[in-house]
C-alpha cells in the first residue's frame, strides 16, 4: 500500500468562513473515490487571507500550496496530480517562498499554519514547552528578569513593560495570585489574538503557565469575547490536553508548582478590553472601569495581586524563555524590541497578518505586503491601533512602526491593527463614527466619556451641515476633545478624540471648511 500523503486544510475561522470545511470534505471524498491514501491535517491559517482556503501538500521539496481553493476545484487538483505537487492554475509553489510570508520575521507566529493546533505532539516537535522547561529550572525572580531583559512590552496597546508588571506581582504578599489573559479582542481590523487562540493555543497556555511560575500564581483565566466560538473551543480542548499530560494542574511536569487555567466568555462589550472593566466582568459584575490606584498588580481579581496581559504579550513569553532574552531583543529598534503581528484590513488588496520586527514603515506594510487598495484607488488614510487610533495621511506613511516614532507623529500602534481607506472615504463621517462608537460603547462611569461622546456627535453634525457658526463649532469640538482627553477615567474616553482631531487636522476639506483653525 502506498504511503499516505499529508494534505493541510486550515481550520481557522477565516478559512472556514471562506469554505474550508467543504474543501476538506471534497478532498477526502475525491481521495476515497480514486483509491488514494491521504493524511488530512487541519492546520491554522498562514495569515494570507486572500489565498484562503489555502491547501498545502507535503512533498520532498517542501509544502506546495494551492489557493484559493473552492470545492469545485478539488477534482481538477487531483487530475493535475497535486498530491505530487503537480501544476495547476491555483498552484503557488513552495508556501515558505511566497514573498508575503518569506519576508516576515515570524517568532510568535512561527508555528501558526505549520502545525495542527490541537496536536500536543506537533507542538512539542516545534519547540513547544521548551520555555516552560527552562522556567522550571530557574527561580521565579530569574524568570521575571528574563522577561524584563527581553524588553517585551504589552502588546495590547499601552506598551507597558511586561517584566515590570510581573515584578510587581512577584513582590506582592498574598496567598492567592492570579494570571488573567485579556483576549477581548475588539479593535477594528484586529485578529492576531484570535489566530493565536485558534491556530496555536498551547503557546498561550505555555506563556500563562510561565507567568504563573514567575509570580507565584496558582489560578488563571482567559477572558474571550463570545464572538469567538472557534477560539473558545480550541482553548478548552488544548487546556484539557495540557491537564491530562501534566503541563497544567497539580505538580506541573513533576514539579511542586500548581497552575489551573479556565476560559471565561465575555458578552462582547468593548469596554471590557480595558483591564479593570475586564476584572469586574470576570467577578460577575457589570463591566465598568475601576479608578486606579490601586493597580491590578496590587489589588486585581477579587482584590488579589493579578498579572493581566494581552494574548500576544503572553504568547511572546515561551520563545523568550526558550531562546533567551538576548535573542528576542535582537529584533526591533529603540525601546520597541521584538516583533509585532500587524494586521492589514479594510480596503487592502492582500489582507492578512504580517509579523515584523519593530522598525518596518507603514508604507512597506501597505504597499510591499498589502499591495495597495483592493479598489485600485490611491490610499488616502489609514487608522492604526483600532477605533481609538488617529487617522494618518499619506504624508506620514514613511513613519517607522515603533511605539515612540508613532507617538512622535501623533499616532499609536495599539494592537497592531491597520485599517485602510482609499480616496473615496469621507473623513468627517469617519470622525463622527469614532465619536458615535464611544457613545455606544462607553461604560458610562465618567461624565467626559459618557456625555462628551454624545455631544461630540451632535457638534460634528452641525459642522458638516455647514452652519454659519461652523468655525465656532470647530473650536467647540476641539474644546470638548480636550476635556475628554484630560478628564476621562480610562483610555476609552481619553483616546476617542484622537481619530476626531486627526481627521480635523489632516483632512479639513472633508468638514466643508477650506481652512480649519488648528488652534485649541
Coordinates of C-alpha atoms in Angstrom, one line a residue, residues 59-479:
X59 CA 6.4 16.9 -0.7
X60 CA 10.0 16.0 -0.6
X61 CA 10.8 19.6 -1.7
X62 CA 8.6 21.1 1.0
X63 CA 5.0 22.1 1.3
X64 CA 3.4 23.1 -2.0
X65 CA 0.4 25.5 -1.8
X66 CA -2.8 25.8 -3.9
X67 CA -5.3 28.6 -3.4
X68 CA -7.8 30.0 -3.0
X69 CA -9.4 26.6 -3.5
X70 CA -13.2 26.1 -3.9
X71 CA -14.9 22.8 -3.6
X72 CA -15.4 22.7 -7.4
X73 CA -11.7 23.0 -7.9
X74 CA -10.8 19.8 -6.0
X75 CA -11.4 17.3 -8.8
X76 CA -9.2 19.2 -11.1
X77 CA -6.5 19.4 -8.4
X78 CA -6.5 15.6 -8.3
X79 CA -6.5 15.4 -12.1
X80 CA -3.4 17.6 -12.1
X81 CA -1.7 15.2 -9.5
X82 CA -1.5 18.0 -6.9
X83 CA -0.6 15.3 -4.3
X84 CA 2.8 15.2 -6.0
X85 CA 3.0 19.0 -6.4
X86 CA 1.6 19.0 -9.9
X87 CA 1.0 22.1 -11.9
X88 CA -2.5 23.8 -11.7
X89 CA -3.8 27.3 -12.2
X90 CA -4.1 27.6 -8.4
X91 CA -0.5 26.4 -7.8
X92 CA 1.5 28.8 -5.6
X93 CA 4.8 26.8 -5.4
X94 CA 6.6 26.4 -2.1
X95 CA 4.5 28.1 0.6
X96 CA 7.5 29.2 2.6
X97 CA 8.8 31.0 -0.6
X98 CA 5.7 33.2 -1.1
X99 CA 7.2 36.7 -0.6
X100 CA 4.4 37.8 1.7
X101 CA 5.4 35.0 4.1
X102 CA 9.1 34.8 3.4
X103 CA 9.7 38.5 4.2
X104 CA 8.3 38.3 7.7
X105 CA 10.1 37.7 11.0
X106 CA 7.9 35.0 12.5
X107 CA 8.8 34.5 16.1
X108 CA 5.4 34.4 17.9
X109 CA 3.7 33.0 14.8
X110 CA 6.4 30.5 13.9
X111 CA 4.1 27.5 14.3
X112 CA 0.9 29.1 13.0
X113 CA -0.1 27.5 9.8
X114 CA 2.6 24.9 10.1
X115 CA 1.2 22.6 12.8
X116 CA -2.1 21.0 13.8
X117 CA -3.2 23.5 16.6
X118 CA -4.6 20.8 18.8
X119 CA -1.8 18.3 18.5
X120 CA 0.4 18.4 21.6
X121 CA 2.9 16.1 19.7
X122 CA 3.1 18.7 16.9
X123 CA 3.6 21.5 19.4
X124 CA 6.4 19.6 21.2
X125 CA 8.1 18.8 17.9
X126 CA 8.3 22.6 17.1
X127 CA 10.0 23.9 20.3
X128 CA 6.8 23.7 22.3
X129 CA 7.2 23.8 26.1
X130 CA 10.9 24.4 25.8
X131 CA 10.4 27.7 27.5
X132 CA 8.4 26.2 30.4
X133 CA 11.0 23.5 31.0
X134 CA 13.7 26.2 31.3
X135 CA 11.5 28.3 33.5
X136 CA 11.0 25.3 35.9
X137 CA 14.8 25.2 36.3
X138 CA 15.0 28.9 37.3
X139 CA 14.0 30.8 40.4
X140 CA 10.9 33.0 40.0
X141 CA 12.9 36.2 40.1
X142 CA 15.2 34.9 37.3
X143 CA 12.2 34.2 35.1
X144 CA 10.9 37.7 35.7
X145 CA 14.4 39.1 34.9
X146 CA 14.5 37.3 31.6
X147 CA 11.2 38.9 30.6
X148 CA 12.5 42.3 31.8
X149 CA 15.8 41.9 29.9
X150 CA 13.9 40.9 26.7
X151 CA 12.3 44.4 26.5
X152 CA 8.9 42.9 26.0
X153 CA 6.2 45.5 26.3
X154 CA 2.4 45.0 26.5
X155 CA 1.1 44.2 23.0
X156 CA -2.5 45.3 23.9
X157 CA -1.9 49.0 23.3
X158 CA -0.5 50.6 26.4
X159 CA 3.0 49.1 25.7
X160 CA 3.8 48.9 29.4
X161 CA 6.9 46.8 30.1
X162 CA 5.7 43.3 30.8
X163 CA 8.5 42.4 33.2
X164 CA 7.8 45.4 35.5
X165 CA 4.2 44.3 35.8
X166 CA 5.3 40.7 36.7
X167 CA 7.9 42.0 39.1
X168 CA 5.3 44.0 41.0
X169 CA 3.1 40.9 41.3
X170 CA 6.0 38.8 42.4
X171 CA 6.8 41.2 45.2
X172 CA 3.2 41.5 46.4
X173 CA 2.5 39.5 49.5
X174 CA -0.6 37.3 49.1
X175 CA -1.6 33.6 49.5
X176 CA -3.5 33.9 46.2
X177 CA -2.4 35.4 43.0
X178 CA -3.9 35.3 39.5
X179 CA -2.9 35.3 35.9
X180 CA -5.5 36.9 33.6
X181 CA -5.3 36.9 29.8
X182 CA -7.1 39.7 28.1
X183 CA -8.4 38.0 25.0
X184 CA -11.3 40.5 24.5
X185 CA -10.0 41.5 21.0
X186 CA -12.4 44.2 20.0
X187 CA -10.4 46.7 17.9
X188 CA -11.5 47.1 14.3
X189 CA -9.1 45.3 11.9
X190 CA -7.5 43.1 14.5
X191 CA -7.4 39.3 14.6
X192 CA -3.9 38.3 15.8
X193 CA -5.3 37.2 19.2
X194 CA -7.9 35.1 17.5
X195 CA -5.3 33.5 15.3
X196 CA -3.1 32.6 18.3
X197 CA -6.1 31.0 20.2
X198 CA -7.4 29.1 17.2
X199 CA -4.1 28.3 15.5
X200 CA -1.5 27.8 18.3
X201 CA -3.4 27.6 21.7
X202 CA -0.7 25.7 23.5
X203 CA 1.6 28.7 23.1
X204 CA -0.8 30.9 25.0
X205 CA -1.2 28.2 27.7
X206 CA 2.5 27.9 28.0
X207 CA 3.0 31.6 28.3
X208 CA 0.4 31.9 31.0
X209 CA 2.0 28.9 32.9
X210 CA 5.4 30.6 32.7
X211 CA 3.9 33.8 34.1
X212 CA 2.3 31.8 36.9
X213 CA 5.7 30.3 37.8
X214 CA 7.3 33.7 37.7
X215 CA 5.0 35.4 40.1
X216 CA 3.6 32.6 42.3
X217 CA 0.1 32.4 40.9
X218 CA -2.0 29.2 41.0
X219 CA -5.1 30.2 39.0
X220 CA -5.5 31.7 35.6
X221 CA -8.4 32.8 33.4
X222 CA -8.6 33.6 29.7
X223 CA -11.3 36.2 29.0
X224 CA -12.5 35.6 25.5
X225 CA -15.4 37.5 23.8
X226 CA -18.4 35.4 22.9
X227 CA -18.0 36.2 19.2
X228 CA -15.0 33.8 19.1
X229 CA -16.6 30.4 19.4
X230 CA -13.9 28.6 17.5
X231 CA -11.2 30.1 19.7
X232 CA -13.1 29.2 22.8
X233 CA -13.5 25.6 21.6
X234 CA -9.8 25.3 20.7
X235 CA -8.6 26.7 24.0
X236 CA -10.9 24.4 26.0
X237 CA -9.6 21.3 24.1
X238 CA -6.0 22.4 24.4
X239 CA -6.4 23.1 28.2
X240 CA -7.9 19.6 28.6
X241 CA -5.0 18.0 26.8
X242 CA -2.4 20.1 28.8
X243 CA -4.0 19.0 32.0
X244 CA -4.0 15.3 31.1
X245 CA -0.3 15.5 30.2
X246 CA 0.7 17.4 33.3
X247 CA 1.5 20.7 31.6
X248 CA -1.3 22.2 33.7
X249 CA -2.8 21.4 37.1
X250 CA -1.1 19.9 40.2
X251 CA 2.7 19.2 40.1
X252 CA 3.4 20.6 36.6
X253 CA 5.8 18.2 34.9
X254 CA 6.6 16.6 38.3
X255 CA 7.5 20.0 39.9
X256 CA 5.9 21.3 43.1
X257 CA 4.1 24.0 41.0
X258 CA 0.4 24.2 40.5
X259 CA -1.5 26.2 37.9
X260 CA -5.1 25.8 37.0
X261 CA -6.5 27.5 33.9
X262 CA -10.0 28.2 32.7
X263 CA -11.7 30.0 29.8
X264 CA -14.3 32.7 30.6
X265 CA -16.7 34.1 28.0
X266 CA -17.4 37.8 27.8
X267 CA -20.5 39.3 26.3
X268 CA -18.8 41.4 23.8
X269 CA -18.7 44.8 25.5
X270 CA -15.8 46.9 24.0
X271 CA -15.1 48.4 27.4
X272 CA -14.2 45.0 28.8
X273 CA -11.0 45.2 26.8
X274 CA -9.9 47.8 29.5
X275 CA -8.2 45.7 32.2
X276 CA -10.2 46.9 35.2
X277 CA -13.5 46.6 33.5
X278 CA -12.5 43.1 32.4
X279 CA -11.7 42.2 36.0
X280 CA -15.2 43.5 37.1
X281 CA -16.8 41.3 34.4
X282 CA -14.7 38.3 35.5
X283 CA -16.0 38.8 39.0
X284 CA -19.6 38.5 37.7
X285 CA -20.3 42.3 37.8
X286 CA -21.1 44.8 35.2
X287 CA -18.1 45.7 33.1
X288 CA -17.3 49.2 34.5
X289 CA -13.9 50.8 34.8
X290 CA -12.3 51.0 38.2
X291 CA -10.4 54.0 39.4
X292 CA -6.7 53.5 39.7
X293 CA -4.8 53.2 42.1
X294 CA -4.8 50.5 43.3
X295 CA -3.3 48.9 40.3
X296 CA -4.4 45.3 39.4
X297 CA -0.9 44.1 40.1
X298 CA -1.6 45.0 43.8
X299 CA -5.3 44.6 44.0
X300 CA -6.7 42.9 40.9
X301 CA -9.1 40.0 40.5
X302 CA -11.1 39.5 43.8
X303 CA -8.8 42.0 45.4
X304 CA -5.7 39.9 44.9
X305 CA -2.4 40.6 43.0
X306 CA -3.0 39.9 39.4
X307 CA -1.0 39.8 36.2
X308 CA -3.2 40.9 33.4
X309 CA -1.7 40.7 29.9
X310 CA -2.8 40.7 26.3
X311 CA -2.7 37.4 24.3
X312 CA 0.3 38.4 22.2
X313 CA 2.2 39.6 25.2
X314 CA 1.8 36.2 26.9
X315 CA 2.3 34.3 23.6
X316 CA 5.6 36.0 23.2
X317 CA 7.0 34.6 26.5
X318 CA 7.7 31.0 25.5
X319 CA 10.2 31.9 22.8
X320 CA 11.9 34.4 25.2
X321 CA 12.4 31.7 27.8
X322 CA 13.3 29.0 25.2
X323 CA 15.9 31.1 23.4
X324 CA 16.9 33.8 25.9
X325 CA 16.2 37.5 26.3
X326 CA 19.2 38.4 24.1
X327 CA 17.8 36.5 21.1
X328 CA 14.4 38.3 21.4
X329 CA 15.7 41.8 21.9
X330 CA 17.9 41.5 18.9
X331 CA 14.8 42.3 16.9
X332 CA 13.2 45.7 16.8
X333 CA 14.5 49.3 17.4
X334 CA 14.9 51.8 20.2
X335 CA 12.7 50.8 23.1
X336 CA 10.4 48.8 20.9
X337 CA 12.0 45.3 20.9
X338 CA 11.0 42.0 19.4
X339 CA 8.3 41.7 16.8
X340 CA 4.6 42.8 16.4
X341 CA 2.0 40.9 14.4
X342 CA 0.5 43.6 12.2
X343 CA -3.0 43.0 10.8
X344 CA -3.9 44.5 7.4
X345 CA -7.6 45.1 6.9
X346 CA -10.1 47.4 5.3
X347 CA -9.7 48.4 1.6
X348 CA -6.5 46.4 1.1
X349 CA -5.6 44.1 -1.8
X350 CA -3.8 41.5 0.3
X351 CA -5.3 41.5 3.7
X352 CA -3.8 39.3 6.4
X353 CA -1.3 39.0 9.2
X354 CA 2.3 40.2 8.9
X355 CA 4.7 39.6 11.8
X356 CA 7.7 42.0 11.5
X357 CA 10.3 43.4 13.8
X358 CA 9.6 46.9 15.0
X359 CA 11.0 49.4 12.6
X360 CA 9.2 48.5 9.4
X361 CA 7.5 51.5 7.8
X362 CA 3.8 51.9 7.3
X363 CA 4.3 52.3 3.6
X364 CA 6.2 49.0 3.4
X365 CA 3.3 47.2 5.0
X366 CA 0.7 48.9 2.9
X367 CA 2.5 48.6 -0.5
X368 CA 5.1 45.8 -0.3
X369 CA 2.8 43.4 1.7
X370 CA -0.7 44.8 1.3
X371 CA -0.4 45.6 -2.4
X372 CA -2.3 48.9 -2.1
X373 CA -6.0 49.1 -2.1
X374 CA -8.4 46.4 -3.2
X375 CA -10.3 49.1 -5.2
X376 CA -7.1 50.1 -7.1
X377 CA -7.6 53.7 -6.0
X378 CA -4.9 55.7 -4.0
X379 CA -4.7 55.1 -0.3
X380 CA -5.9 58.3 1.4
X381 CA -5.8 57.4 5.1
X382 CA -5.1 54.5 7.4
X383 CA -6.2 54.0 11.0
X384 CA -3.6 52.3 13.1
X385 CA -4.4 51.0 16.6
X386 CA -8.1 50.3 16.5
X387 CA -11.2 52.6 16.6
X388 CA -9.5 54.9 19.0
X389 CA -6.4 55.3 16.8
X390 CA -5.7 58.5 14.8
X391 CA -6.2 58.6 11.0
X392 CA -2.9 59.0 9.3
X393 CA -2.5 60.7 5.9
X394 CA -0.1 59.6 3.1
X395 CA 2.5 62.1 4.2
X396 CA 3.1 60.0 7.3
X397 CA 3.3 56.6 5.7
X398 CA 7.1 56.6 6.0
X399 CA 6.9 56.6 9.8
X400 CA 8.7 53.6 11.3
X401 CA 6.3 51.4 13.3
X402 CA 7.6 51.6 16.8
X403 CA 5.9 53.0 19.9
X404 CA 7.9 56.2 20.2
X405 CA 8.1 57.0 16.5
X406 CA 4.4 56.7 16.1
X407 CA 3.7 58.8 19.2
X408 CA 6.0 61.5 17.8
X409 CA 3.7 62.0 14.8
X410 CA 0.5 61.8 16.8
X411 CA -0.1 58.1 16.1
X412 CA -0.3 54.9 18.1
X413 CA 0.4 51.3 17.4
X414 CA -2.1 49.8 19.8
X415 CA -2.8 46.2 19.0
X416 CA -1.3 46.4 15.5
X417 CA -4.5 46.7 13.5
X418 CA -4.2 48.7 10.3
X419 CA -7.5 49.7 8.5
X420 CA -7.0 51.2 5.0
X421 CA -9.2 53.7 3.3
X422 CA -9.0 54.8 -0.4
X423 CA -9.6 58.3 -1.7
X424 CA -13.4 57.8 -1.7
X425 CA -13.6 58.0 2.1
X426 CA -15.4 60.8 3.8
X427 CA -13.2 61.6 6.9
X428 CA -15.9 63.8 8.5
X429 CA -18.1 60.7 8.6
X430 CA -15.2 58.6 10.0
X431 CA -14.7 61.2 12.8
X432 CA -18.4 61.0 13.5
X433 CA -18.2 57.3 13.6
X434 CA -15.4 57.4 16.2
X435 CA -17.5 59.6 18.5
X436 CA -20.6 57.5 18.0
X437 CA -18.7 54.4 18.7
X438 CA -17.6 55.8 22.1
X439 CA -21.2 56.9 22.9
X440 CA -22.4 53.4 22.3
X441 CA -19.6 51.5 24.0
X442 CA -18.9 53.8 27.0
X443 CA -19.4 52.1 30.3
X444 CA -21.0 55.4 31.5
X445 CA -19.0 55.7 34.7
X446 CA -17.4 59.1 33.9
X447 CA -19.1 62.2 32.6
X448 CA -16.4 63.3 30.0
X449 CA -16.8 60.0 28.1
X450 CA -20.5 59.3 28.6
X451 CA -21.8 62.8 27.8
X452 CA -18.8 64.1 25.8
X453 CA -19.1 61.5 23.1
X454 CA -22.8 62.2 22.7
X455 CA -22.3 65.9 22.4
X456 CA -19.4 65.3 20.1
X457 CA -21.6 63.5 17.6
X458 CA -24.0 66.5 17.7
X459 CA -21.3 69.0 17.2
X460 CA -19.8 67.1 14.2
X461 CA -23.3 67.0 12.6
X462 CA -23.5 70.8 13.0
X463 CA -20.1 71.3 11.4
X464 CA -20.9 69.1 8.4
X465 CA -24.2 70.7 8.0
X466 CA -22.3 73.9 7.1
X467 CA -23.9 76.2 9.6
X468 CA -23.0 79.9 9.7
X469 CA -21.2 79.4 13.0
X470 CA -19.1 76.5 11.7
X471 CA -15.8 77.8 12.9
X472 CA -17.2 78.3 16.4
X473 CA -18.5 74.8 16.3
X474 CA -15.0 73.5 15.3
X475 CA -13.5 75.4 18.3
X476 CA -16.2 73.8 20.5
X477 CA -15.4 70.3 19.2
X478 CA -11.7 70.9 20.0
X479 CA -12.5 72.1 23.5

